[in-house]
Each structure stands twice: as C-alpha cells, then as structure tokens.
Short mmCIF file of C-alpha atoms and ligand atoms in Angstrom, two decimals:
data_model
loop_
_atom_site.label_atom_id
_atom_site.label_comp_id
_atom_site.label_asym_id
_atom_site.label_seq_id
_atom_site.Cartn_x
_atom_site.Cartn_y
_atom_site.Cartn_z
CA UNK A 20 22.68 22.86 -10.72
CA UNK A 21 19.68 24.61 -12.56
CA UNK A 22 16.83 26.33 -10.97
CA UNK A 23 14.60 22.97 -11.23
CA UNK A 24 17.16 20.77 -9.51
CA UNK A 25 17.43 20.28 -5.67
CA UNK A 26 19.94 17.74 -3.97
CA UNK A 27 19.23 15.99 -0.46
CA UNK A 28 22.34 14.87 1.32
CA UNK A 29 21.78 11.94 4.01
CA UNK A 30 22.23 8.23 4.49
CA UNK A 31 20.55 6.66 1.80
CA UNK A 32 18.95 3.20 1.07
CA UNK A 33 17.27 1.71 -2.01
CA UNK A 34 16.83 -1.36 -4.23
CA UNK A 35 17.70 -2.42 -7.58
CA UNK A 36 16.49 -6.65 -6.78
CA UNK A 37 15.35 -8.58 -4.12
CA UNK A 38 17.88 -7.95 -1.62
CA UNK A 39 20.88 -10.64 -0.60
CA UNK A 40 21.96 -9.64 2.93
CA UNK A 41 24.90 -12.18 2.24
CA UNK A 42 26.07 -10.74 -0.72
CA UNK A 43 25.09 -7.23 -0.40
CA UNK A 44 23.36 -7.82 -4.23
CA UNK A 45 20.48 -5.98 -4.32
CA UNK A 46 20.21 -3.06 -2.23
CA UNK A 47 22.63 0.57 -2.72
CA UNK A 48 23.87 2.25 1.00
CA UNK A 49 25.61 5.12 1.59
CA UNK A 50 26.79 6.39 4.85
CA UNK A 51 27.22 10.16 2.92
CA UNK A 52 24.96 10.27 -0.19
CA UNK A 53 23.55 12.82 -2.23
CA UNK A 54 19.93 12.06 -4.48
CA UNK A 55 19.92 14.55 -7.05
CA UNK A 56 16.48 15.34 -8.08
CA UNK A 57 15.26 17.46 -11.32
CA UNK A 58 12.17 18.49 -12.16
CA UNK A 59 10.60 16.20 -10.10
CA UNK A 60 12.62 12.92 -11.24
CA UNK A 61 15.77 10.99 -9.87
CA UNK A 62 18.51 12.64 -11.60
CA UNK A 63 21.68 11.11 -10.22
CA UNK A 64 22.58 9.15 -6.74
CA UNK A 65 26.09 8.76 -5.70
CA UNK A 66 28.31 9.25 -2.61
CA UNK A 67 29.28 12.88 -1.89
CA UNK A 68 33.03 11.85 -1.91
CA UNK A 69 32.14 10.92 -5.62
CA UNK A 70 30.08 13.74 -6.29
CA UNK A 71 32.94 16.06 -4.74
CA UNK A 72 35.22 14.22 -7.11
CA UNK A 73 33.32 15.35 -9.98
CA UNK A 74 33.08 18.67 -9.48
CA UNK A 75 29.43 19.20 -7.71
CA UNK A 76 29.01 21.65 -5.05
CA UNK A 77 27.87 19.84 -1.72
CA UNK A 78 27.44 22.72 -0.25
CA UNK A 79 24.06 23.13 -2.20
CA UNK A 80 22.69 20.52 -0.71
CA UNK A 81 20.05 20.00 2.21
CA UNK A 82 22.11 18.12 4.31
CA UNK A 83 20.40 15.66 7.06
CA UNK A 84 23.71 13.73 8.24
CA UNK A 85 21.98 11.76 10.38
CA UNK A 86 18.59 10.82 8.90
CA UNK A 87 18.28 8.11 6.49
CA UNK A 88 16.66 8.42 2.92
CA UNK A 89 14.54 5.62 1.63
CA UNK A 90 12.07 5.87 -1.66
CA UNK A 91 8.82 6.35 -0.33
CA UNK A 92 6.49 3.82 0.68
CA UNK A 93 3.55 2.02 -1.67
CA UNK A 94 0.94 0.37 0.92
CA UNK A 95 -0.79 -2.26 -1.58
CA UNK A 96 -4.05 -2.10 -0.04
CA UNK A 97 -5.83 0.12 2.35
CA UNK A 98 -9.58 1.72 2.62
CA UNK A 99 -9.90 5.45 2.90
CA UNK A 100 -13.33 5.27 3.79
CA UNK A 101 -12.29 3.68 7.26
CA UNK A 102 -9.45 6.04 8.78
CA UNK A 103 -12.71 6.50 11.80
CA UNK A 104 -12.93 3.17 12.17
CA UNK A 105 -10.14 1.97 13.12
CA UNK A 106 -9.64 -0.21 16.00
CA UNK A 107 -13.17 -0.71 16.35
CA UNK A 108 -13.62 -3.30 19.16
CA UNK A 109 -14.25 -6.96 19.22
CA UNK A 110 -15.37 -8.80 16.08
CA UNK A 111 -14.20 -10.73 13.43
CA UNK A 112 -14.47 -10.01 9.62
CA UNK A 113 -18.22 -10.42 8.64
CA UNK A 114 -19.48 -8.75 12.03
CA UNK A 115 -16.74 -6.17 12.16
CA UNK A 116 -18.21 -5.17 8.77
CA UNK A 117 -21.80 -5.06 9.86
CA UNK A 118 -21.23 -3.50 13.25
CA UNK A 119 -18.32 -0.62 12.31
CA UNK A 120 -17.59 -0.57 8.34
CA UNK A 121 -20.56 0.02 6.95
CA UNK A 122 -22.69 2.30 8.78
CA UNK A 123 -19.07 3.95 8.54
CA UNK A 124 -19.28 4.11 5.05
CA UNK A 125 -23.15 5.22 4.59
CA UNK A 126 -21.70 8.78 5.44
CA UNK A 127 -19.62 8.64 2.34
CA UNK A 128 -23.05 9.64 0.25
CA UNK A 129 -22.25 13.57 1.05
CA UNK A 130 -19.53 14.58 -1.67
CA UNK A 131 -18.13 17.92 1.07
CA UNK A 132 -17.38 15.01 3.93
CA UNK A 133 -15.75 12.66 1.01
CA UNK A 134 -13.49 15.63 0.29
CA UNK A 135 -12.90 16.23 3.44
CA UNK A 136 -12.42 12.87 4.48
CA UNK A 137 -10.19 12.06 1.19
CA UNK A 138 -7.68 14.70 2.69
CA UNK A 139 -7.94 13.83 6.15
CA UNK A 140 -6.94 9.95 4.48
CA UNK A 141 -3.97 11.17 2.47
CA UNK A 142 -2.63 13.57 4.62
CA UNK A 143 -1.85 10.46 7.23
CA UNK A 144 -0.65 8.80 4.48
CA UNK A 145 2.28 11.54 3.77
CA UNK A 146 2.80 11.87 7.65
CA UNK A 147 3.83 8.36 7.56
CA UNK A 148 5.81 8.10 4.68
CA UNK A 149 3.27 6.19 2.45
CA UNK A 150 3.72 8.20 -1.37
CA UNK A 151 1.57 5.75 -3.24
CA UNK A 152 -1.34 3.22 -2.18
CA UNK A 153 -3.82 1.01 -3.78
CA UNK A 154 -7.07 1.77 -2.35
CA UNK A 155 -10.72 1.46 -1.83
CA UNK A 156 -13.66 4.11 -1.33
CA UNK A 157 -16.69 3.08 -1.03
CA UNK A 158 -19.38 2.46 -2.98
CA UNK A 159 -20.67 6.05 -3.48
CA UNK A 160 -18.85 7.38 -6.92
CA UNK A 161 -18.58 10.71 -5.74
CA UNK A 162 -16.33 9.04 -2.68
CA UNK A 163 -13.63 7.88 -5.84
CA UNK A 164 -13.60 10.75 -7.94
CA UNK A 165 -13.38 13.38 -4.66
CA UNK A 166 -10.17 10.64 -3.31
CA UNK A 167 -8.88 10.91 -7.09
CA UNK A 168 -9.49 15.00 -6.86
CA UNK A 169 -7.66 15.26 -3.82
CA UNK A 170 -4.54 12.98 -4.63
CA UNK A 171 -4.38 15.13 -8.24
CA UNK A 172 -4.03 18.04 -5.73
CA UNK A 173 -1.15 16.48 -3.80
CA UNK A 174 0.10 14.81 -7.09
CA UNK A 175 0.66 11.30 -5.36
CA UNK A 176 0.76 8.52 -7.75
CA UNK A 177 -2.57 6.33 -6.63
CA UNK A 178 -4.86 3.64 -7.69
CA UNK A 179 -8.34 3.72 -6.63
CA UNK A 180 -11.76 2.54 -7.44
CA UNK A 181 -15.24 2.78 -6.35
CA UNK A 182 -16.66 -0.26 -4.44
CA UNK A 183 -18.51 -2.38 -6.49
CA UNK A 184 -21.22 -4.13 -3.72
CA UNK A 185 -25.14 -5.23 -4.79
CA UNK A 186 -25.78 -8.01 -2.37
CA UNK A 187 -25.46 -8.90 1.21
CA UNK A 188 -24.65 -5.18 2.74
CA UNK A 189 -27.18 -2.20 3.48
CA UNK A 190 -29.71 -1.33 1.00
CA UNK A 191 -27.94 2.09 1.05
CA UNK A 192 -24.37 0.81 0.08
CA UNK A 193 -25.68 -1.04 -2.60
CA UNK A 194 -25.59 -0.11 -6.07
CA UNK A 195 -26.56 -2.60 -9.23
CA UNK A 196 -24.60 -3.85 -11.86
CA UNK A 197 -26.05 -1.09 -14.24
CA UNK A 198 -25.11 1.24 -12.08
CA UNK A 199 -21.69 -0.01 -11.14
CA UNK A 200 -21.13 -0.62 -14.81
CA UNK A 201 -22.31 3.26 -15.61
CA UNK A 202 -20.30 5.01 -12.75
CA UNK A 203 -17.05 2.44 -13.39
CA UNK A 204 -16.67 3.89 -16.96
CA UNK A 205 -17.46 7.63 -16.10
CA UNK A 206 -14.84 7.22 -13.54
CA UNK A 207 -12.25 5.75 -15.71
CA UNK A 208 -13.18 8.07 -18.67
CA UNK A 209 -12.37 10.90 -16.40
CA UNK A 210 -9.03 9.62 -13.81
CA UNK A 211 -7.97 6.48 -15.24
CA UNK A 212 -4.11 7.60 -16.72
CA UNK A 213 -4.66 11.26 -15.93
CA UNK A 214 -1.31 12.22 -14.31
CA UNK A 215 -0.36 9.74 -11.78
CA UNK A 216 -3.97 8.68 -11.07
CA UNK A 217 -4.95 4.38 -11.87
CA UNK A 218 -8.27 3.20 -11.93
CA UNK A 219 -8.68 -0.14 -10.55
CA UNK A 220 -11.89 -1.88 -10.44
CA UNK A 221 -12.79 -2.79 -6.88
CA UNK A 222 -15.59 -5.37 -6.35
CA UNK A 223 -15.54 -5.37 -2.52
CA UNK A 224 -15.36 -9.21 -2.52
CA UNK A 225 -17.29 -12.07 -4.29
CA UNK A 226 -20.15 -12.33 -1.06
CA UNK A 227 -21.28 -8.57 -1.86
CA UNK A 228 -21.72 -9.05 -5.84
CA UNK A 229 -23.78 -10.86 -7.81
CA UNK A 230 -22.79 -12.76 -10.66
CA UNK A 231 -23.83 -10.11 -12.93
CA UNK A 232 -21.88 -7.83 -11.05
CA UNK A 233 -18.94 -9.91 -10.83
CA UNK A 234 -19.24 -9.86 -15.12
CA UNK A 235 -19.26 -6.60 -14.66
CA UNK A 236 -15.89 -6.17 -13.57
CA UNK A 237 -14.73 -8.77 -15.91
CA UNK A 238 -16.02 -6.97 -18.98
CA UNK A 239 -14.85 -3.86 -17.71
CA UNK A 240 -11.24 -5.46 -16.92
CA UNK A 241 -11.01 -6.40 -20.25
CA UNK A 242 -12.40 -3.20 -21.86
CA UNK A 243 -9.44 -0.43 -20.79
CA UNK A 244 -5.91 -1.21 -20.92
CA UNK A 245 -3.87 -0.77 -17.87
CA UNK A 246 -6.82 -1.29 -15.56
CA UNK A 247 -5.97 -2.64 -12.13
CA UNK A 248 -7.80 -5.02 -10.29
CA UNK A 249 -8.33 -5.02 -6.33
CA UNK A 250 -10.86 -7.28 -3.40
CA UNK A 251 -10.55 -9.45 -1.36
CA UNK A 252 -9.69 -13.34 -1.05
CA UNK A 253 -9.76 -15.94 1.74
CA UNK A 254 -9.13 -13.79 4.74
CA UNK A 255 -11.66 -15.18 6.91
CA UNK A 256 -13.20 -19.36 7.46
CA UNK A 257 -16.50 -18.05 8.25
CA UNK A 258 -16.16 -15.84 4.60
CA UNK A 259 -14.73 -18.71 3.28
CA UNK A 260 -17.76 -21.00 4.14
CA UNK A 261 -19.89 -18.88 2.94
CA UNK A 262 -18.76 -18.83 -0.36
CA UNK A 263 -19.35 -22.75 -0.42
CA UNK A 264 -23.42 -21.78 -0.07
CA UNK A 265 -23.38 -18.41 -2.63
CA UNK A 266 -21.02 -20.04 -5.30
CA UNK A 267 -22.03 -23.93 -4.86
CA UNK A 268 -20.46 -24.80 -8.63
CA UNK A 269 -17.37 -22.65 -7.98
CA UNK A 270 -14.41 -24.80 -7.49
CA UNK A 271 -13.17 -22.91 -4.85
CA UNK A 272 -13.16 -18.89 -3.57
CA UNK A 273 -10.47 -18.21 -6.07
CA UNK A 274 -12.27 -19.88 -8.59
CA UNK A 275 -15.28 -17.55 -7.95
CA UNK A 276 -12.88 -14.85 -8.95
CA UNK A 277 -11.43 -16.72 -12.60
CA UNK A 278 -14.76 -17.73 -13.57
CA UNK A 279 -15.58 -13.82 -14.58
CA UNK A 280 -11.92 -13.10 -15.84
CA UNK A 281 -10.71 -11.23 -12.91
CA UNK A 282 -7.38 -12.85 -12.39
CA UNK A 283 -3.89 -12.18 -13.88
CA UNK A 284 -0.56 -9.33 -12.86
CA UNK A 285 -2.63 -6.48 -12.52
CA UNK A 286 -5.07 -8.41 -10.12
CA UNK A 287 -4.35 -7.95 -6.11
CA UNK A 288 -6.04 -10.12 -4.16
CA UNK A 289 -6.17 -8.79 -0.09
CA UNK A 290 -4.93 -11.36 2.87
CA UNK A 291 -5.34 -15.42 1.31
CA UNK A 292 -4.57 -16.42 4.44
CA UNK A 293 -6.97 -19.90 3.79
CA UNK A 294 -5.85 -21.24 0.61
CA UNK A 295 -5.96 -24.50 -0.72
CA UNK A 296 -3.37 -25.87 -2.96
CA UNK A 297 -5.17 -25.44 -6.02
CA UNK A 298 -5.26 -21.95 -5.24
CA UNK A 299 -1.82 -21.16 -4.92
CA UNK A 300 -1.13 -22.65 -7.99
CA UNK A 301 -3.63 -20.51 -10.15
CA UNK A 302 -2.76 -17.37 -8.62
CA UNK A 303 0.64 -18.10 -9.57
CA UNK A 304 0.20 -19.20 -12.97
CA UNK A 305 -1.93 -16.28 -13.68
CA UNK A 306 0.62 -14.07 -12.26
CA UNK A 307 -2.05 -12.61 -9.61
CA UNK A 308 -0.75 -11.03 -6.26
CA UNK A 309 -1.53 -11.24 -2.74
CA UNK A 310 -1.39 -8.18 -0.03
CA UNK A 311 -0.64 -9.49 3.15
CA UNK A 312 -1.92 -7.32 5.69
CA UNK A 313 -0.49 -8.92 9.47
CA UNK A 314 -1.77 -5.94 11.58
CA UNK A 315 -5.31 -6.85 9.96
CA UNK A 316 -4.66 -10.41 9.89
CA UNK A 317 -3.96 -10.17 13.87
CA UNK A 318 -6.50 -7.73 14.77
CA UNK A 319 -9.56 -8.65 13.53
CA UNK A 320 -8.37 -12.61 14.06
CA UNK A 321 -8.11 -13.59 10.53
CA UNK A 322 -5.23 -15.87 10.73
CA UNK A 323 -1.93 -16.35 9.85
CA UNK A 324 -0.55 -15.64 6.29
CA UNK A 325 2.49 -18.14 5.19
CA UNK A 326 4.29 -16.04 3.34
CA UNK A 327 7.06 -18.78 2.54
CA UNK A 328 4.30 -21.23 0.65
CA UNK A 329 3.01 -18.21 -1.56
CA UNK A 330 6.65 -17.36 -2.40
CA UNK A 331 7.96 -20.32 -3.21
CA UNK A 332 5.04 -21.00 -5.33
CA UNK A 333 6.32 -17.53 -7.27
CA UNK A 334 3.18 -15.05 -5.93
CA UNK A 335 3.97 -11.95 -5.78
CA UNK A 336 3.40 -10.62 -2.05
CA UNK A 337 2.85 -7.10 -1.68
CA UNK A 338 2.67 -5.68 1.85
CA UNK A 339 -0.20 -3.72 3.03
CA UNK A 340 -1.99 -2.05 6.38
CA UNK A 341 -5.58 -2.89 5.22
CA UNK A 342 -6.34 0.62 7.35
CA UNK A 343 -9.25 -0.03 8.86
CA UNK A 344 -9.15 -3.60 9.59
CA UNK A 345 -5.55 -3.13 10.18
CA UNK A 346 -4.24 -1.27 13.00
CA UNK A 347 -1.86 1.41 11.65
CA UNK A 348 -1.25 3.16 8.66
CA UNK A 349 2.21 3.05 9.20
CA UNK A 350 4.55 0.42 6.99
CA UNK A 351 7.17 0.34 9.46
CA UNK A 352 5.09 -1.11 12.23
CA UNK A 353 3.35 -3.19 9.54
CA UNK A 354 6.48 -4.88 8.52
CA UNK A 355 7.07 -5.82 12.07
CA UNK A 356 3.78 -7.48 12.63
CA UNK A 357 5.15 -9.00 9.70
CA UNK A 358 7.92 -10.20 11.51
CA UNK A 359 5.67 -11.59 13.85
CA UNK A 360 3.15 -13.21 12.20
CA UNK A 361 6.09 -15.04 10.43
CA UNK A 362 8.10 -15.57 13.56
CA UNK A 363 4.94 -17.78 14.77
CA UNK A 364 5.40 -19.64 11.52
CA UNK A 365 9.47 -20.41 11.79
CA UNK A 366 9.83 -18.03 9.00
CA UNK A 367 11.82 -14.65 9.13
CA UNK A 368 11.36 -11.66 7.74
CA UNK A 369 14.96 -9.70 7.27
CA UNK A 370 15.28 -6.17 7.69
CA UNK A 371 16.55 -5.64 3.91
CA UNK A 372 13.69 -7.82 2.72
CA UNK A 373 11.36 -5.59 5.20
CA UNK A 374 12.24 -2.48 3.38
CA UNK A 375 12.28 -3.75 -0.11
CA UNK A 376 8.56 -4.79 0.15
CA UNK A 377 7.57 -1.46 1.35
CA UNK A 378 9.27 -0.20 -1.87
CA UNK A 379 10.28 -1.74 -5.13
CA UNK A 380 8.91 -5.05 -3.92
CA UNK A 381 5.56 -3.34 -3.72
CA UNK A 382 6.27 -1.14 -6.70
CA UNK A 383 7.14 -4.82 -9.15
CA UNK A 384 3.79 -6.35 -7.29
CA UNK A 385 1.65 -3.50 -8.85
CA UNK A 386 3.51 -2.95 -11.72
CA UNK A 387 4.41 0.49 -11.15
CA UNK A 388 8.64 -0.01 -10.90
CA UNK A 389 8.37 1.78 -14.49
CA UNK A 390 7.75 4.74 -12.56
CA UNK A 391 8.53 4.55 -8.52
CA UNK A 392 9.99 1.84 -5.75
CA UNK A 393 14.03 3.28 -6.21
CA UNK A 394 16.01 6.17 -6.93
CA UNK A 395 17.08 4.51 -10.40
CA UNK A 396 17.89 7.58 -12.66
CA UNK A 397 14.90 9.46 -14.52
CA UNK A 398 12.22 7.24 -11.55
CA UNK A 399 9.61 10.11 -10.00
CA UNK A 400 11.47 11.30 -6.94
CA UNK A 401 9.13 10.44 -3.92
CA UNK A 402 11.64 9.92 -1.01
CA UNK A 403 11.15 10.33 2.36
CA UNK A 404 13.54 11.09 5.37
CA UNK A 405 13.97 9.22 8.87
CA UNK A 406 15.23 9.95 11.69
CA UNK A 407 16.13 6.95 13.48
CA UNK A 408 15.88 8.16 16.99
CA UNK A 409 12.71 10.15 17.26
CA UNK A 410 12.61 9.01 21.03
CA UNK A 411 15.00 7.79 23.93
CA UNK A 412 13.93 4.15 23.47
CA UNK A 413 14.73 4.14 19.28
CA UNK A 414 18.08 6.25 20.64
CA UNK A 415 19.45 3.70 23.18
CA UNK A 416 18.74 0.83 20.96
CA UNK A 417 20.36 2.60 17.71
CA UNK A 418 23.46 3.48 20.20
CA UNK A 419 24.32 -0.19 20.35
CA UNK A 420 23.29 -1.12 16.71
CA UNK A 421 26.81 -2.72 15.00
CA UNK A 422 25.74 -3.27 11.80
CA UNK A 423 23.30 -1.56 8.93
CA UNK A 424 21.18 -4.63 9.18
CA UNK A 425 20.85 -3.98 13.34
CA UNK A 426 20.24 -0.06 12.68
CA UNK A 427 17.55 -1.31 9.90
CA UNK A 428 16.11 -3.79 12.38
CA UNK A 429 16.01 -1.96 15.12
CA UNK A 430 14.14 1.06 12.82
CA UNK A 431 11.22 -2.01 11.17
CA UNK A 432 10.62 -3.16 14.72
CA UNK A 433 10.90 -0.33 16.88
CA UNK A 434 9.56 2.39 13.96
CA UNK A 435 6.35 4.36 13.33
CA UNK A 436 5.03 7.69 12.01
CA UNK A 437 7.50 9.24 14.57
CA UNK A 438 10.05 8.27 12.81
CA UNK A 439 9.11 10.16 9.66
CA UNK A 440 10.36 13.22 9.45
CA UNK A 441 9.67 14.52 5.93
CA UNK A 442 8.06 13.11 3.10
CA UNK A 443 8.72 14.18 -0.11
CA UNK A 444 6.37 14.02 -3.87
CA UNK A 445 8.67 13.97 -7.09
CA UNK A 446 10.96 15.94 -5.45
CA UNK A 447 8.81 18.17 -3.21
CA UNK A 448 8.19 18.72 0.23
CA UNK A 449 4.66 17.31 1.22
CA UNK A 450 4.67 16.26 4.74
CA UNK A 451 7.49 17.48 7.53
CA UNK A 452 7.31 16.88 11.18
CA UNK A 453 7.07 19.87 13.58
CA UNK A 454 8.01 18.12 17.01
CA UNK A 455 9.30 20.18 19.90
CA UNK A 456 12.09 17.72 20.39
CA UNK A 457 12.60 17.12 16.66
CA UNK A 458 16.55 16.40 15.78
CA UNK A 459 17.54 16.66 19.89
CA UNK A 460 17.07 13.37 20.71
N1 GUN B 513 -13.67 -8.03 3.17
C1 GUN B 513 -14.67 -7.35 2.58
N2 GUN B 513 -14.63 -6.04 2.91
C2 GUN B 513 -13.57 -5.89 3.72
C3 GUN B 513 -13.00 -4.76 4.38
O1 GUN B 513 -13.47 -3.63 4.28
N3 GUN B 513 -11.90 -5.01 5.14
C4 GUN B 513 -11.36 -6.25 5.25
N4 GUN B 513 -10.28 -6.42 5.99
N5 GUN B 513 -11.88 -7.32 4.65
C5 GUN B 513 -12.97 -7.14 3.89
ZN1 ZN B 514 -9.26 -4.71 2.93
#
C-alpha cells in the first residue's frame, strides 16, 4: 500500500440496485471485509480471505471486527437554519412557521452567528453519519455562502441554496425577485461546482413567492447546467387550500410549480403527502422526486406519505429528516418512523430497502451516484462505522438477531447517533465518538 492509501477492516454493507432480500441481488455483505481507500476514493472492496489470497497485508488495516461499515448517509432535505428549533411545541405547518421558524431565522442576518451556526449544523450532521445533504438556509445570502464556506472546510459533498421568499413571511425575511435573482447568480458564480459544493435554487414554497419570483427560479434553472432544484409540495391541507386562493388558474399545487419550469430529475419536491392523481403522474413523467420526511410528517401532523402509490407510479423517493420540522437528524431513526408511517398504511419498509434509501437510493434520487451512495471502485470514500450495540437494550436485542436482515432491523429500528461511531470524508476521519463505555458494551 502507498502512503495515500488506508484500508478499514469490518463488516461491510453496500448497494449496487435496489435491493432483493429474496435473492440477495442488490446489496454486497461481508462478515470480514476490507474497503481499500486511496487518495480519498474507493479503491478496492473484497473479503479479507480474498484479499489474503492475493497477497495484501491485513495486518495494515484498522480493524473494527465488530462494527459494521455502510457508505455514508445523504439526508435529501433538511434546514440548517433550524437545528434551535427543533421540537418546538404544538402547531401545525403554517403556525409552526410563524410562531418558531421564522423569528428563528431573522437571526441568520449576522454573517459570525451563520458561521457559527453552519458548523454547529454540520458537525451534527457527521456525528450522525449524514456525509452529504440537500439543504436550505435561509433567506439571508450570507447564511448560503457561510453553510457553503464551512462544508468546503470539512470537504462534504453538499447542495444548498439561499431561500428564495417575497410574500407572506416577515418583512425582514423577505427579499424581491431582483434581489433573489442578483444574490442567486453571485452565489452560483462563486460555489456552484466548486469542489463538492451544488447550488440548488430554493424557493421556500409557492405561498412565499410571487409569480415573478417563482420566474425567477425558472429562468435561473434554466440558465446554469447542473443546477438543482429544492421546496416544498403538498405537505399540509391548510397549505394546500391556500394555494387554491394565491394560484386560482393553477391546475393544482404541482401545477403552480410547472407553470414557471421548475419541474424535472434535478427537482426535489419535500413531503407530497396530499396529492391528487394528476399529480403523481406529472411528477413522474417529468422525472421529479419526492423527500419523504415521516419524523416531520408525524410531528408537526402533516399526514401520512404513501410511499407505495408514488413508487409504483416510478417517483423517485428520497428519504429525508426535514430537521427542524422533523424530529432528529439522525437517518436511522428516520427510516424507522418510516417504518411506521408505512406500517399504518399496510405497507413495509424492509431493512435492506431502509438502508439503500439512506444511500445509493438517495444518491440515484439526486443524481449524485456518479460520485457517492456505494463503495463501487474509484466512488469518493465517505463511509461511516457502527457499532451495533452502543447500549444494553441494542446488545440484548442484537444477541438474539439470526439473520443479517434481523441484525439490520434491529439496528433501523432500535438505532440513532449512538450508534455512530466514526464517520469518515473521502477517506478521512471527520467525526469519532468519545463515549466512556465506547466498544464495552
Ligand atoms: N414549508 C415551507 N417552509 C417549510 C419549512 O421550513 N419546513 C417545513 N417542514 N415545511 C415548510
Ligand atoms: Zn422542509
């Protein structure tokens, strides 16, 4: 091994397709394997009896025998502007905004606390596994280009944009389409395809633009190459009513959206939990994806999102915390809210197919598997490791696990940050646990 390769030695999980738990197609496990990372990229990934066979030296790896190595997690859509107000008490969607979110956000006009709260944000990320996200600041475009600043530093691969709102919030949050239009381009001049850094254009949702603003963003989408496209669709009925009064010739809430050009694969589209049929079908035809967000969805009493209808109609469903409307940053207890939400709706959600949307699933939905979601050879190595029994409850219920899919069920369900205990960016250490009882349990 050269000077600029490292090799990790664990169990190890990843994807190469939608997993079938019947088949065992899609998904790679080894009980004893080694990633081999250089210069920050997947080099090789075998099992270390096959590695010993051909010649390489396991004793220079870091060896975790009993933690288990998974790419690291993409959370499709989550606010950094709102890690203080989470679980903010008793509201639904448009009050929860006017009561906690944006007098929350008003404090993002002071570029030292955006800096400060920019690390703060991705520093929880890395502590629970999350390597990439798609995200929101706010408004204020020194709050996007001190987030972008700060992931450069950390050299996570994000996609971020600055909240595009003239309408319907506080005089202080708003900006104009001018404006937006002026500080968009600046931003995207400057991050947009620098290192791992996306722009995505981030009209908060159709209420909080105007028309011009909303051609805005379709002008804009259109302008750059490569762009991404993030807000928010059909998470509430009171939001949804509302568009019936602002947009009276719009067809529908998606059709709010289409009318400025803002659909298509690049386009993610938060919660559309309250979708007509109509809906479904143009999202799919336009190739536009949907971030289901359950601990959001529950919390701030949204709804339920039927996963199964979107699917079938060939959406592609990304999953997401939606951090501050959702209630943890962390995509292992997401996934099992998941479970839930889906339970209530005599659908499942198996462990493989858990795991896969935290990773390549995610990675396909924003058209980033080019570059992360697996540990396919010459893929930037973000990987992070488990250990699956941080505490005595996750150890008793592992003891009795008799299968992978049981010891991968029992992690979604029964999983958190605590479970995370190092978290790695192309191939170096970013995050790792110090816990007093770290590795006895
Ligand atoms: N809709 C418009 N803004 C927001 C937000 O900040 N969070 C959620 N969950 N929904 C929104
Ligand atoms: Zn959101």
């Amino acid at each position: 091994m050269t000077s600029n390769c490292s090799a990790f030695r664990a169990r190890i999980l990843h994807f190469t397709d939608i997993p079938n738990p019947r088949t065992g197609a899609g998904f790679e496990y080894f009980d004893d394997g080694v990633l081999v990372v250089e210069q920050g990229r997947v080099r090789s990934l075998d099992s270390a009896a096959n590695m010993a066979a051909q010649g390489f030296d396991l004793s220079q790896c870091q060896h975790f025998p009993d933690h288990l190595l998974l790419p690291g997690f993409i959370d499709s859509h989550i606010h950094s502007p709102q890690t203080d107000v989470i679980v903010s008490y008793g509201e639904q969607l448009l009050d929860w905004l006017n009561k906690f979110t944006f007098p929350n956000e008003l404090k993002f006009s002071c570029f030292q606390h955006c800096e400060q709260k920019a690390s703060e944000f991705l520093d929880i990320l890395l502590e629970n596994g999350t390597t990439s996200a798609m995200v929101f600041t706010t408004v204020f475009a020194q709050s996007t280009d001190a987030f972008f600043k700060m992931a450069q530093q950390r050299n996570m691969r994000m996609m971020a944009g600055k909240v595009m709102m003239d309408r319907n919030a506080p005089p202080g949050l708003c900006d104009t389409p001018e404006q937006s239009e002026r500080e968009c381009r600046a931003l995207i001049e400057k991050w947009h395809k620098v290192g791992r850094m996306r722009y995505a254009l981030t009209p908060r949702f159709a209420p909080t633009s105007t028309p011009q603003q909303l051609a805005v963003a379709g002008r804009l989408y259109h302008d750059y190459p490569g762009l991404y496209l993030q807000t928010h669709l059909s998470e509430n009925v009171k939001e949804v009513a509302w568009i019936k009064e602002l947009f009276p010739k719009a067809k529908d809430y998606l059709d709010v959206y289409d009318h400025y050009g803002l659909l298509g694969t690049r386009s993610v589209f938060a919660h559309g939990i309250h979708l007509s049929d109509r809906e479904v079908s143009r999202l799919a035809d336009t190739g536009s994806g949907i971030a289901f967000c359950p601990t959001s969805n529950l919390f701030i009493g949204s709804g339920l999102m039927d996963m199964a209808r979107l699917e079938k109609a060939g959406i592609p469903v990304s999953i997401a915390t939606d951090v501050g409307g959702g209630t943890s940053f962390s995509l292992l207890r997401t996934l099992a809210e998941a479970y839930k939400v889906l339970q209530l709706q005599e659908q499942n959600l198996h462990p493989l197919k858990g795991l896969y949307m935290a990773t390549l699933g995610n990675a396909r939905s924003l058209m980033l598997d080019g570059y992360i979601g697996n540990f396919e050879s010459n893929k930037e190595a973000d990987f992070v490791l488990l250990n699956l029994t941080p505490n005595r409850l996750q150890k008793a219920r592992q003891a009795v696990a008799n299968s992978l899919e049981d010891t991968l069920f029992s992690l979604m369900m029964l999983g958190d940050e605590m479970n995370v205990d190092r978290t790695y960016i192309m191939g170096n250490l970013a995050f790792q646990r110090h816990g007093h009882n770290q590795g006895e349990m």
